[in-house]
Structures are given as C-alpha cells and as structure tokens.
Amino acid sequence: MDPQQQFLDVLDRDEAERRFHAVIQAAPLEAEWVGLDQALGRVLADDVASPVDVPSFDRSNFDGYAVRAADTYGASEQQPRRLTLTKETIATAVVPQIAVKPGCASTIATGAMVPKGADAILMVEHAEMREGELFLHRPITPGFGIAFAGTDIARGETVLWRGQSLTSRETGVAAAVGITRVSVRRRPRIAIISTGDEIIEPGHTMRPGFVYDSNARILADALRELGAEPVVVGIVSDDHEHLRACVQQGLASYDMVLLSGGTSKGAGDISYRVVQELTDPGIVVHGVALKPGKPICLAAHHGKPVVILPGFPTSAIFTFHEFVAPVISQLAGHSHVPREKVSARMAFKINSEIGRTEYLSVHLVKSSDADTAANVSADKELIAYPMGKGSGSVTTFSHADGFVTIDRYVEQVEAGAVVSVQLLG
Amino acid sequence: MDPQQQFLDVLDRDEAERRFHAVIQAAPLEAEWVGLDQALGRVLADDVASPVDVPSFDRSNFDGYAVRAADTYGASEQQPRRLTLTKETIATAVVPQIAVKPGCASTIATGAMVPKGADAILMVEHAEMREGELFLHRPITPGFGIAFAGTDIARGETVLWRGQSLTSRETGVAAAVGITRVSVRRRPRIAIISTGDEIIEPGHTMRPGFVYDSNARILADALRELGAEPVVVGIVSDDHEHLRACVQQGLASYDMVLLSGGTSKGAGDISYRVVQELTDPGIVVHGVALKPGKPICLAAHHGKPVVILPGFPTSAIFTFHEFVAPVISQLAGHSHVPREKVSARMAFKINSEIGRTEYLSVHLVKSSDADTAANVSADKELIAYPMGKGSGSVTTFSHADGFVTIDRYVEQVEAGAVVSVQLLG
C-alpha cells in the first residue's frame, strides 16, 4: 500500500454529481400494471383521470327532508312554514319515484339521491313533525345540504399524477373513482456487495481486528424505504476474481451495483481495483470534498451506475443519501420530492473547513414556548446541538435527529444562527 | 326510519375516548422472533443490548502512521521531527505483530488495529516520507485518529429500545453489534367490513344512486402504513344474518373489527343494528361532538374493539386517525410517537361551533423569506388556507396538506393566529 497515491483528484460535490449524472442512465424504469390492493408505496407511471362523476348523482348530505328552498323563505320561530310530506321515504341506493312539488317534502337519508323538484335538504334537527306535517322555523338557500353530481370529482378530471408515490390517501381516491388497477413503475433492483478483509457477517463470532457488516443491512433497508428492491450479494473479501464476477453479474441482472468498503487506491482495496477495470466509461469520480464521505467512488458501465461507498457506516449512509438516493428516485419515476426540513437555531458556534461540504449531525431540542393562539397549541422553537462522534461511528447517524449541510464556502456558523435541518428517521 | 331518534347521546370527544378505552384490551400483542432482514417496519418487543464492543479494538480512523504522540511534540515546519518506520504495514483484519517503540512508526490503513506502543495516528497528508524515514511538521495529541474499543458502543449497552419502530437506521445498528434476529410484536390483524346498500366495489359499473367503496381501500392501506395487517372482508349490504356472521368471525379471528357506513339508528342502518346485539359491554359510544365524524360508534366485546366509522370518506378517515389509529399503535407495541406537526399562520378568520371539536383541513403555502444565516438556507413561514369541501368529499383529505384541530371551547381563530397543523401524507 502506498498511501501517498490516494485521492489525487478530489472533486467538489456538485462537480462530482455532474460527472456522475453525465454518464448514467437514470430514466424512470418501465411501467407495469398492479392491482390497487398491491399499489401502496408504488410510484404512478401515468396520470389517472376519473371515469365517473363523484358523487355520481345529487346526493343528500344529511338525514332530513328534501324540499324546495323557495318554500322555506320567510320561515321563523314566530311564523313557521308548514310542508306536507310525500309518501316516499328516500333511502340510499334507490332512485326516488316521486317528484317534490311546491309545498311538499320527502324524507331522505344521508347519502341518498335528491328527488326531482327538490333543491335543498332541511336537516332533521331543524324541523318538527306534528300529525304528519312538517313545521320549519328557518329558511334555507337552494343547494343547502346537497353534494351535486361531479362537484367533488368531475368525470375526466385528473385525480392522481404520474410520479406520485401512492399512500393510503391516493389509493383511496383511486377506489373512489372505481379504478382497480394502476400503472406503476417497476421497482429498481439494486445489488449490494460488501467488501473489506475485516468485515464479517452478523451472527458470526467476533475476532480481533474485525467488524460486523452493518452497511449491507442499512443500505438494503434504506433502499426498501425508497421503494427499491435490494439484492444482498454478501461479503466478498480478498478474492479479485470472485468480486469481478459479482460485479459483472450485478451489471447484467440489476439496475445498479452498490459496493461498500475498499474505496482506496491501495493494493488492499479490492473494490477499487475491480471497478477500475470497468469501461464505457468506468470510474468518473474518486474522492469528493465531503465530510464525512470523501473516499466515495462513482462509476458507470454502459449507463448503469456502479458506486463504491466508503466502508465507515456514517460515511456510507451520508454518501448514499447524497449520491445514490436521488438516482433511485429517478429510476423509480418519482417526481421531485423535496426532503423534509425544519428550521432550528444552532446551539453554539461551528467552525467548518473551507472547500469541503460538511454534513453536521445534530440533536434537536425544543426551546421555551412560542406565541400561540388561545387553545390552539403551536410548535416550540428548535435548537440544533451538533453531535460529537466521527464517521467511524455506527451510532451517530442512528441517534441524530437530522443534519445541517454547511456549504463549502462557509467557514463558520454562529451560535444562534437559523439553519435548515434535514430530518432523519 | 325515524330520523328523530338519531344520536340522542352525543358525547364530548375526550369522554368518548375514555369510555372506549375503559372497555377495550389494548395491551401490546405477543412477541415473535424475526430475522433482521425481515425486521424493517416492525416494533421491538424488548430492549436490545450490544453483545460486543464497537469498535471491538482500538481502530485507526485514517490511512497514515501509528505513532507515540510524545514523539511528535515540538514538531514544526522549521524543526520537523523524524521517525523511523517499522517493517510492518498494518492492513485491516490483522493483529499487528510489532510494537511501536519510541522514535518509530508503523504504516497503518483506515480501519486497521492500532499496534501496541502507539497512541495516535498521524494522517498521511500531514507527514512526508524521505528515503525510508518519516518527517512530521506538527504535533498531535494522544488518542488523535483512534476510535478506542467500545467508544461507539460499549458491550452491554442498550442500543435499541422496546417500542421502537425499526427503520434502516435501527436495523443497521443491530447488524453493527452482530445481531441476526430481533424480538418484535406480532402485527395487529384487523377485519374491515364495508356496509351500506349504496356501496359497490370499484371495477363494477356505476349505477344511479350508488357510490364506489373507497373506505375499504383507504382503511386497509392506512392500517398497513401503521404496521397492521388488514383483512378486507368486503361489502356486506342488506343481509343482517350475513353481517352478524362476519362480525362474529372477525371477533373470533382478528384483533379488531372495523366497519364503515350505517352508523345511524334508523332501520336502514344494518351496522348499528348488528353491533347493537353485542354484549360485554357492546356499544359504549354512539355519536361524538366532532366535525366531521359525529356519527361514529365505539363498541367492544370481551375487550376486543369494534368500531363503526361513518360512511362518508372524510369523516371515516378523521375518526379512524382519532379513535382507531391510537389503539393500533398500542396493540402494535409502539412507544408513544407524537404526531408530526408544524406551526403556521391562519390565512383568514375561522368561525367554529362551540361544543364541537372541529378538524379543519388546510393547504400550507410558504410565505416570503424568513431570516437565515448566510448560505445556510432555512424554512419560510407557513400560511394555512382552510379547504372548502365537506365530509362527503373524497378529495378533501387526499388533497389537504394537514389539519388544524379547533378545540371545542374555541369559537373563532383570528386571521394571522399561529396554529399547529398536523401534517398528512
């Protein structure tokens, strides 16, 4: 190993991203049809237009009486208006048979179809029944208590959009317009290979100088959280031929190959040596001005991305979210989803190295009460406390509430400065 | 149908919750062991303590040289210190064989074991190699560049807690301490039954007076999002015997029975009539002072919850989140997770009915820039715009960014008041 040879071409973060995206194919994957009961979490490949009006008929919003609004004008406590009930009691799921004539009203259930002639619903609690006649004490306006056909969703209206991630709210809307299948993007399938002579699988006995492979687990589950399908190849250590075969197999079968560990140029760093053999174009970035995450290696082969993440867990997961997650989102067909951020005040002054983008893991703590409207409680102000541990730590990322990105041209963040914290977990 | 008989006993929201929780068994379900690769999204049934130190040995954080810090004291550009390299180059996964004596240094890789005698790591970029000897220009302190055994995680330390929901961050920590299986709570299994003569399944042809069943889909997927397993029984309309059999089957096989539609006391409302037959204790709440959601019906049979949600989609999903979701969390063994909220200013004055808790669906819009530290961007202030549509709307809940809960004693929220918005989706 000649440590002097490492990272000769450390790039700026944005330049690294540009070079990587210039050589990868990250268009959305092909579409496939799935049943709506399998659609949760998938990404829509096409807009969905409603084939029906919702509601599909003029619908009563209340239990009460279908009336002509004009018949209620002038009604008051002193001078109640009197209406005659028709013989019809309109339940749900039936088409009313009797039109409501002037001076008449039909009993109607919530969700039932408004009969011809009627243009408003008198709520049951606003009327009084005496000897088969209805007395009302206040006027109502035309349209009151009626959901008119198509007012919630009009036939032909776009109700869901290409690139939307389907939560229960979206699958509910699809069901409401009567749809049973949706066209979604195939999930990206990503090969995960762990390297490093010192890496052993969880469950095996710890030996001096070794560490458990946590990157395979965290990357696989982080990929699942992004809607991708991880394929955990396992640990490949000191066997160059075997690692080459695994990378080739990954390129042939999956949408991306993700290695972790062995990013150095040293002789012991098998990942780098194997990925270095790739062509068209092979490695385009090796070393980025990031803290943590400097040794990341970005490559491609005929448009398919190959990434070597640093072996240290915190470095691996930050560079994953910085360089890999956006590509997964593109492959998955997601429309751009801004990451969730909150504002906080920095607890104390932070010095950062000029020329290097720094990700500062922080704890968030609520400060004293902020102003609130009476009885409507509001959030407290947040204070960001930087965490102490380095990139080798397993716990920094898992215990942090979020992180602050300190721009490469910023040397100091003052105590009390308002910063934007990207939330984790 | 006699509409006059409905909702004779409308309860306050909190009193309704108290009565419901007094009669249901909502203790965490039994624990089961799952492989770590199946653990994502599950809830821990027990604390997890680390069986190992992490790192398990004193580990180098850098590529560089293992030295005695005392040998570096006084080093400067003018007076560099000179060290003699040992014959050993320490790679990862090996136990160093040569102790570092005063005046000496061993080449070491990132992640490798620090040799005996050495107490600091000189980074490769801070030293110069000339003719087999090492020249250094600055002093370092003892411990610099070393992650000492157990400093990230100590053996026996609790690393994950009972009641935690496992994200990729937690599964990564479990892998890092060498664990392959975790004890998690069984997922709650919930029967979902849709009722209402006017309800038809998506995929069937729309007929006059009918509506597609969207509640079964949104409830099933909302349950999945909470980590439960929905069992969609389907639509049961005008058949009392059949619905009774479905409810009995649900009580016998699942952890909760969730009906939607037919909450009224009227003759057409089969759900109420069937649930009314339950004993020990049967229905404890029918009608709550909520908008939307008033007709909700809460019941139990021998501790097992039975809930009839209102048929209108927006009412169903609000009352689901208010009364059902907390029970699911308890059954799933979640430790209390506060719902995610943001502060916003109300766009205009809102009048609300005294005595009724109101859920106001809102759109959130960012206002003009707030103060930020230079180059570290922060959030803008949020403005909450109430949405217009009622509880019969399918789109209100799916299009809203969140909702504001207006307390039952609050009659007005002023324009510009700071309110707490519970985020959706």
Short mmCIF file of N, CA, C and O in Angstrom, two decimals, chain B residues 133-236:
data_model
loop_
_atom_site.label_atom_id
_atom_site.label_comp_id
_atom_site.label_asym_id
_atom_site.label_seq_id
_atom_site.Cartn_x
_atom_site.Cartn_y
_atom_site.Cartn_z
N GLU B 133 12.46 7.35 5.75
CA GLU B 133 12.20 7.97 7.06
C GLU B 133 11.04 8.94 6.94
O GLU B 133 10.73 9.48 5.87
N LEU B 134 10.39 9.16 8.08
CA LEU B 134 9.14 9.91 8.11
C LEU B 134 9.41 11.25 8.77
O LEU B 134 9.97 11.31 9.86
N PHE B 135 9.02 12.34 8.10
CA PHE B 135 9.19 13.67 8.68
C PHE B 135 7.83 14.26 8.96
O PHE B 135 6.95 14.23 8.11
N LEU B 136 7.67 14.81 10.20
CA LEU B 136 6.37 15.40 10.52
C LEU B 136 6.55 16.83 10.97
O LEU B 136 7.54 17.17 11.63
N HIS B 137 5.55 17.65 10.61
CA HIS B 137 5.68 19.09 10.80
C HIS B 137 4.78 19.65 11.87
O HIS B 137 4.76 20.85 12.09
N ARG B 138 4.00 18.79 12.51
CA ARG B 138 3.13 19.31 13.56
C ARG B 138 2.89 18.23 14.61
O ARG B 138 2.87 17.04 14.29
N PRO B 139 2.68 18.66 15.84
CA PRO B 139 2.45 17.68 16.91
C PRO B 139 1.00 17.19 16.90
O PRO B 139 0.11 17.89 16.41
N ILE B 140 0.77 16.00 17.40
CA ILE B 140 -0.59 15.52 17.62
C ILE B 140 -0.74 15.05 19.05
O ILE B 140 0.26 14.73 19.72
N THR B 141 -2.00 15.03 19.52
CA THR B 141 -2.24 14.67 20.93
C THR B 141 -2.52 13.17 21.04
O THR B 141 -2.95 12.54 20.06
N PRO B 142 -2.28 12.60 22.22
CA PRO B 142 -2.57 11.17 22.41
C PRO B 142 -4.04 10.91 22.11
O PRO B 142 -4.91 11.70 22.48
N GLY B 143 -4.33 9.83 21.40
CA GLY B 143 -5.71 9.47 21.07
C GLY B 143 -6.15 10.00 19.72
O GLY B 143 -7.15 9.54 19.17
N PHE B 144 -5.41 10.96 19.14
CA PHE B 144 -5.83 11.52 17.86
C PHE B 144 -5.88 10.43 16.79
O PHE B 144 -4.95 9.64 16.64
N GLY B 145 -6.99 10.39 16.06
CA GLY B 145 -7.10 9.45 14.94
C GLY B 145 -7.42 8.02 15.35
O GLY B 145 -7.40 7.12 14.51
N ILE B 146 -7.72 7.80 16.64
CA ILE B 146 -8.03 6.44 17.09
C ILE B 146 -9.46 6.37 17.62
O ILE B 146 -9.87 7.23 18.40
N ALA B 147 -10.23 5.37 17.16
CA ALA B 147 -11.52 5.07 17.78
C ALA B 147 -11.23 3.93 18.76
O ALA B 147 -10.95 2.81 18.36
N PHE B 148 -11.24 4.26 20.05
CA PHE B 148 -10.90 3.24 21.04
C PHE B 148 -12.02 2.21 21.19
O PHE B 148 -13.21 2.55 20.98
N ALA B 149 -11.65 1.01 21.55
CA ALA B 149 -12.61 -0.08 21.70
C ALA B 149 -13.77 0.34 22.60
O ALA B 149 -13.56 0.89 23.68
N GLY B 150 -14.98 0.10 22.14
CA GLY B 150 -16.16 0.35 22.96
C GLY B 150 -16.59 1.80 23.06
O GLY B 150 -17.56 2.11 23.75
N THR B 151 -15.91 2.72 22.37
CA THR B 151 -16.30 4.13 22.50
C THR B 151 -17.54 4.45 21.68
O THR B 151 -18.24 5.41 21.98
N ASP B 152 -17.78 3.72 20.62
CA ASP B 152 -19.02 3.97 19.88
C ASP B 152 -20.18 3.27 20.59
O ASP B 152 -21.18 3.89 20.93
N ILE B 153 -20.01 2.00 20.84
CA ILE B 153 -21.00 1.22 21.59
C ILE B 153 -20.22 0.33 22.56
O ILE B 153 -19.29 -0.37 22.16
N ALA B 154 -20.58 0.38 23.85
CA ALA B 154 -19.92 -0.48 24.83
C ALA B 154 -20.70 -1.78 24.96
O ALA B 154 -21.93 -1.79 24.87
N ARG B 155 -19.98 -2.87 25.17
CA ARG B 155 -20.62 -4.17 25.40
C ARG B 155 -21.62 -4.05 26.55
O ARG B 155 -21.29 -3.49 27.60
N GLY B 156 -22.81 -4.54 26.35
CA GLY B 156 -23.84 -4.48 27.39
C GLY B 156 -24.70 -3.23 27.32
O GLY B 156 -25.75 -3.15 27.96
N GLU B 157 -24.27 -2.26 26.54
CA GLU B 157 -25.03 -1.01 26.40
C GLU B 157 -26.33 -1.27 25.62
O GLU B 157 -26.34 -2.02 24.66
N THR B 158 -27.41 -0.62 26.06
CA THR B 158 -28.67 -0.74 25.32
C THR B 158 -28.58 0.12 24.07
O THR B 158 -28.29 1.31 24.15
N VAL B 159 -28.78 -0.50 22.92
CA VAL B 159 -28.66 0.24 21.67
C VAL B 159 -30.01 0.46 20.99
O VAL B 159 -30.17 1.37 20.18
N LEU B 160 -30.98 -0.40 21.31
CA LEU B 160 -32.32 -0.22 20.74
C LEU B 160 -33.33 -0.48 21.86
O LEU B 160 -33.08 -1.28 22.76
N TRP B 161 -34.46 0.20 21.78
CA TRP B 161 -35.40 0.18 22.87
C TRP B 161 -36.74 -0.45 22.50
O TRP B 161 -37.24 -0.25 21.38
N ARG B 162 -37.30 -1.18 23.43
CA ARG B 162 -38.66 -1.72 23.32
C ARG B 162 -39.60 -0.61 22.87
O ARG B 162 -39.54 0.51 23.39
N GLY B 163 -40.43 -0.92 21.89
CA GLY B 163 -41.39 0.07 21.42
C GLY B 163 -40.88 0.89 20.25
O GLY B 163 -41.65 1.64 19.64
N GLN B 164 -39.59 0.76 19.93
CA GLN B 164 -39.06 1.48 18.76
C GLN B 164 -39.55 0.82 17.49
O GLN B 164 -39.56 -0.40 17.37
N SER B 165 -39.86 1.64 16.52
CA SER B 165 -40.19 1.16 15.19
C SER B 165 -38.88 1.05 14.43
O SER B 165 -38.08 1.97 14.45
N LEU B 166 -38.64 -0.07 13.78
CA LEU B 166 -37.33 -0.29 13.16
C LEU B 166 -37.27 0.30 11.75
O LEU B 166 -37.94 -0.16 10.84
N THR B 167 -36.44 1.34 11.60
CA THR B 167 -36.12 1.88 10.28
C THR B 167 -34.75 1.34 9.91
O THR B 167 -34.13 0.59 10.67
N SER B 168 -34.26 1.74 8.75
CA SER B 168 -32.94 1.28 8.32
C SER B 168 -31.86 1.71 9.31
O SER B 168 -30.83 1.05 9.42
N ARG B 169 -32.10 2.79 10.03
CA ARG B 169 -31.09 3.22 10.99
C ARG B 169 -30.97 2.21 12.14
O ARG B 169 -29.87 1.90 12.58
N GLU B 170 -32.10 1.70 12.60
CA GLU B 170 -32.05 0.74 13.72
C GLU B 170 -31.59 -0.64 13.26
O GLU B 170 -30.85 -1.31 13.97
N THR B 171 -32.03 -1.08 12.08
CA THR B 171 -31.57 -2.40 11.64
C THR B 171 -30.06 -2.36 11.40
O THR B 171 -29.36 -3.34 11.65
N GLY B 172 -29.56 -1.21 10.95
CA GLY B 172 -28.12 -1.05 10.76
C GLY B 172 -27.35 -1.17 12.08
O GLY B 172 -26.29 -1.80 12.14
N VAL B 173 -27.89 -0.58 13.13
CA VAL B 173 -27.24 -0.67 14.45
C VAL B 173 -27.25 -2.12 14.93
O VAL B 173 -26.24 -2.63 15.45
N ALA B 174 -28.37 -2.82 14.75
CA ALA B 174 -28.45 -4.22 15.17
C ALA B 174 -27.39 -5.05 14.44
O ALA B 174 -26.70 -5.88 15.05
N ALA B 175 -27.24 -4.82 13.13
CA ALA B 175 -26.21 -5.54 12.37
C ALA B 175 -24.82 -5.20 12.88
O ALA B 175 -23.96 -6.07 13.01
N ALA B 176 -24.61 -3.93 13.22
CA ALA B 176 -23.28 -3.49 13.68
C ALA B 176 -22.86 -4.17 14.98
O ALA B 176 -21.66 -4.34 15.23
N VAL B 177 -23.83 -4.58 15.79
CA VAL B 177 -23.47 -5.29 17.03
C VAL B 177 -23.58 -6.80 16.83
O VAL B 177 -23.46 -7.57 17.79
N GLY B 178 -23.79 -7.24 15.60
CA GLY B 178 -23.70 -8.66 15.27
C GLY B 178 -24.96 -9.46 15.46
O GLY B 178 -24.95 -10.70 15.41
N ILE B 179 -26.09 -8.78 15.64
CA ILE B 179 -27.36 -9.47 15.92
C ILE B 179 -28.05 -9.87 14.61
O ILE B 179 -28.01 -9.13 13.63
N THR B 180 -28.65 -11.05 14.59
CA THR B 180 -29.32 -11.51 13.36
C THR B 180 -30.83 -11.69 13.51
O THR B 180 -31.52 -11.87 12.52
N ARG B 181 -31.31 -11.68 14.75
CA ARG B 181 -32.76 -11.82 14.97
C ARG B 181 -33.20 -10.82 16.03
O ARG B 181 -32.43 -10.51 16.94
N VAL B 182 -34.41 -10.34 15.92
CA VAL B 182 -34.93 -9.44 16.94
C VAL B 182 -36.33 -9.89 17.36
O VAL B 182 -37.06 -10.50 16.58
N SER B 183 -36.67 -9.58 18.60
CA SER B 183 -37.99 -9.91 19.13
C SER B 183 -38.91 -8.72 18.88
O SER B 183 -38.67 -7.63 19.38
N VAL B 184 -39.94 -8.95 18.06
CA VAL B 184 -40.86 -7.86 17.70
C VAL B 184 -42.29 -8.26 18.03
O VAL B 184 -42.58 -9.43 18.27
N ARG B 185 -43.16 -7.28 18.06
CA ARG B 185 -44.59 -7.54 18.32
C ARG B 185 -45.26 -8.11 17.07
O ARG B 185 -44.97 -7.69 15.96
N ARG B 186 -46.15 -9.06 17.29
CA ARG B 186 -46.99 -9.51 16.19
C ARG B 186 -47.76 -8.30 15.64
O ARG B 186 -48.15 -7.42 16.38
N ARG B 187 -47.94 -8.27 14.31
CA ARG B 187 -48.71 -7.18 13.72
C ARG B 187 -50.19 -7.34 14.06
O ARG B 187 -50.73 -8.45 13.93
N PRO B 188 -50.87 -6.25 14.43
CA PRO B 188 -52.31 -6.35 14.65
C PRO B 188 -53.02 -6.73 13.35
O PRO B 188 -52.68 -6.23 12.27
N ARG B 189 -53.99 -7.65 13.45
CA ARG B 189 -54.77 -8.05 12.27
C ARG B 189 -56.19 -7.52 12.43
O ARG B 189 -56.87 -7.81 13.42
N ILE B 190 -56.62 -6.75 11.46
CA ILE B 190 -57.87 -6.00 11.59
C ILE B 190 -58.83 -6.35 10.47
O ILE B 190 -58.48 -6.24 9.29
N ALA B 191 -60.04 -6.77 10.83
CA ALA B 191 -61.07 -7.05 9.82
C ALA B 191 -61.74 -5.75 9.40
O ALA B 191 -62.08 -4.92 10.24
N ILE B 192 -61.89 -5.57 8.09
CA ILE B 192 -62.55 -4.37 7.56
C ILE B 192 -63.81 -4.78 6.81
O ILE B 192 -63.75 -5.55 5.85
N ILE B 193 -64.93 -4.26 7.26
CA ILE B 193 -66.21 -4.59 6.64
C ILE B 193 -66.88 -3.30 6.17
O ILE B 193 -67.01 -2.35 6.94
N SER B 194 -67.25 -3.25 4.89
CA SER B 194 -67.96 -2.08 4.37
C SER B 194 -69.44 -2.39 4.33
O SER B 194 -69.84 -3.47 3.90
N THR B 195 -70.24 -1.44 4.78
CA THR B 195 -71.68 -1.65 4.70
C THR B 195 -72.35 -0.46 4.03
O THR B 195 -71.75 0.59 3.87
N GLY B 196 -73.58 -0.65 3.69
CA GLY B 196 -74.34 0.40 3.03
C GLY B 196 -74.91 -0.16 1.74
O GLY B 196 -74.19 -0.69 0.91
N ASP B 197 -76.22 -0.04 1.56
CA ASP B 197 -76.88 -0.55 0.36
C ASP B 197 -76.37 0.14 -0.90
O ASP B 197 -76.45 -0.41 -2.00
N GLU B 198 -75.85 1.37 -0.73
CA GLU B 198 -75.46 2.17 -1.89
C GLU B 198 -74.01 1.95 -2.30
O GLU B 198 -73.52 2.57 -3.24
N ILE B 199 -73.30 1.07 -1.59
CA ILE B 199 -71.86 0.88 -1.82
C ILE B 199 -71.64 -0.22 -2.85
O ILE B 199 -72.19 -1.32 -2.71
N ILE B 200 -70.84 0.05 -3.87
CA ILE B 200 -70.45 -1.02 -4.80
C ILE B 200 -68.94 -1.05 -4.91
O ILE B 200 -68.25 -0.06 -4.65
N GLU B 201 -68.44 -2.22 -5.29
CA GLU B 201 -66.99 -2.38 -5.37
C GLU B 201 -66.42 -1.67 -6.59
O GLU B 201 -67.01 -1.72 -7.67
N PRO B 202 -65.22 -1.06 -6.43
CA PRO B 202 -64.55 -0.50 -7.60
C PRO B 202 -64.41 -1.57 -8.67
O PRO B 202 -64.21 -2.75 -8.36
N GLY B 203 -64.53 -1.18 -9.92
CA GLY B 203 -64.45 -2.14 -11.02
C GLY B 203 -65.82 -2.52 -11.54
O GLY B 203 -65.96 -2.92 -12.69
N HIS B 204 -66.83 -2.38 -10.69
CA HIS B 204 -68.19 -2.66 -11.15
C HIS B 204 -68.76 -1.41 -11.81
O HIS B 204 -68.28 -0.31 -11.57
N THR B 205 -69.80 -1.60 -12.63
CA THR B 205 -70.38 -0.46 -13.34
C THR B 205 -71.17 0.42 -12.37
O THR B 205 -71.94 -0.09 -11.56
N MET B 206 -70.96 1.71 -12.48
CA MET B 206 -71.67 2.65 -11.63
C MET B 206 -73.16 2.65 -12.00
O MET B 206 -73.51 2.56 -13.17
N ARG B 207 -74.02 2.70 -10.98
CA ARG B 207 -75.46 2.77 -11.21
C ARG B 207 -76.02 3.99 -10.49
O ARG B 207 -75.44 4.43 -9.50
N PRO B 208 -77.18 4.49 -10.93
CA PRO B 208 -77.72 5.70 -10.30
C PRO B 208 -77.97 5.49 -8.81
O PRO B 208 -78.56 4.48 -8.41
N GLY B 209 -77.47 6.42 -8.00
CA GLY B 209 -77.69 6.35 -6.56
C GLY B 209 -76.62 5.60 -5.81
O GLY B 209 -76.65 5.53 -4.58
N PHE B 210 -75.64 5.05 -6.53
CA PHE B 210 -74.60 4.25 -5.87
C PHE B 210 -73.27 5.01 -5.76
O PHE B 210 -73.06 6.00 -6.46
N VAL B 211 -72.40 4.54 -4.88
CA VAL B 211 -71.04 5.11 -4.78
C VAL B 211 -70.05 3.96 -4.64
O VAL B 211 -70.36 2.91 -4.08
N TYR B 212 -68.84 4.20 -5.17
CA TYR B 212 -67.79 3.18 -5.02
C TYR B 212 -67.30 3.15 -3.59
O TYR B 212 -67.20 4.17 -2.91
N ASP B 213 -66.98 1.95 -3.13
CA ASP B 213 -66.44 1.77 -1.78
C ASP B 213 -64.97 2.20 -1.76
O ASP B 213 -64.09 1.46 -2.17
N SER B 214 -64.71 3.40 -1.28
CA SER B 214 -63.31 3.83 -1.15
C SER B 214 -62.80 3.61 0.27
O SER B 214 -61.60 3.52 0.50
N ASN B 215 -63.71 3.47 1.23
CA ASN B 215 -63.26 3.34 2.62
C ASN B 215 -62.47 2.06 2.86
O ASN B 215 -61.48 2.07 3.60
N ALA B 216 -62.88 0.95 2.25
CA ALA B 216 -62.16 -0.31 2.48
C ALA B 216 -60.70 -0.15 2.06
O ALA B 216 -59.78 -0.57 2.75
N ARG B 217 -60.48 0.49 0.91
CA ARG B 217 -59.12 0.67 0.40
C ARG B 217 -58.30 1.62 1.29
O ARG B 217 -57.18 1.31 1.67
N ILE B 218 -58.86 2.78 1.60
CA ILE B 218 -58.10 3.77 2.37
C ILE B 218 -57.84 3.24 3.78
O ILE B 218 -56.74 3.42 4.31
N LEU B 219 -58.79 2.53 4.37
CA LEU B 219 -58.58 1.99 5.72
C LEU B 219 -57.55 0.87 5.69
O LEU B 219 -56.67 0.80 6.54
N ALA B 220 -57.64 -0.01 4.70
CA ALA B 220 -56.68 -1.12 4.60
C ALA B 220 -55.27 -0.56 4.45
O ALA B 220 -54.33 -1.00 5.14
N ASP B 221 -55.10 0.42 3.58
CA ASP B 221 -53.75 0.95 3.35
C ASP B 221 -53.28 1.82 4.51
O ASP B 221 -52.10 1.83 4.83
N ALA B 222 -54.20 2.55 5.15
CA ALA B 222 -53.81 3.32 6.34
C ALA B 222 -53.38 2.37 7.45
O ALA B 222 -52.43 2.65 8.19
N LEU B 223 -54.03 1.20 7.57
CA LEU B 223 -53.62 0.20 8.57
C LEU B 223 -52.23 -0.33 8.23
O LEU B 223 -51.39 -0.50 9.11
N ARG B 224 -51.98 -0.61 6.95
CA ARG B 224 -50.65 -1.07 6.54
C ARG B 224 -49.60 -0.03 6.90
O ARG B 224 -48.52 -0.35 7.36
N GLU B 225 -49.94 1.24 6.65
CA GLU B 225 -48.98 2.30 6.97
C GLU B 225 -48.67 2.35 8.46
O GLU B 225 -47.60 2.78 8.86
N LEU B 226 -49.61 1.88 9.28
CA LEU B 226 -49.39 1.84 10.73
C LEU B 226 -48.75 0.52 11.16
O LEU B 226 -48.56 0.28 12.35
N GLY B 227 -48.46 -0.36 10.22
CA GLY B 227 -47.80 -1.62 10.56
C GLY B 227 -48.76 -2.74 10.89
O GLY B 227 -48.36 -3.78 11.40
N ALA B 228 -50.05 -2.54 10.62
CA ALA B 228 -51.04 -3.60 10.88
C ALA B 228 -51.32 -4.37 9.59
O ALA B 228 -50.93 -3.96 8.51
N GLU B 229 -51.98 -5.52 9.75
CA GLU B 229 -52.39 -6.34 8.60
C GLU B 229 -53.89 -6.25 8.43
O GLU B 229 -54.64 -6.80 9.23
N PRO B 230 -54.35 -5.58 7.38
CA PRO B 230 -55.79 -5.50 7.16
C PRO B 230 -56.31 -6.79 6.53
O PRO B 230 -55.60 -7.44 5.76
N VAL B 231 -57.51 -7.16 6.89
CA VAL B 231 -58.18 -8.29 6.24
C VAL B 231 -59.49 -7.73 5.71
O VAL B 231 -60.41 -7.43 6.47
N VAL B 232 -59.54 -7.52 4.39
CA VAL B 232 -60.71 -6.87 3.80
C VAL B 232 -61.80 -7.92 3.57
O VAL B 232 -61.67 -8.80 2.73
N VAL B 233 -62.84 -7.82 4.38
CA VAL B 233 -63.94 -8.79 4.29
C VAL B 233 -64.80 -8.47 3.08
O VAL B 233 -65.32 -9.37 2.43
N GLY B 234 -64.95 -7.19 2.76
CA GLY B 234 -65.73 -6.80 1.59
C GLY B 234 -67.00 -6.08 1.97
O GLY B 234 -67.17 -5.67 3.12
N ILE B 235 -67.88 -5.94 0.99
CA ILE B 235 -69.13 -5.20 1.20
C ILE B 235 -70.22 -6.15 1.66
O ILE B 235 -70.46 -7.17 1.03
N VAL B 236 -70.82 -5.82 2.77
CA VAL B 236 -71.96 -6.60 3.24
C VAL B 236 -73.13 -5.62 3.28
O VAL B 236 -73.12 -4.67 4.06
#
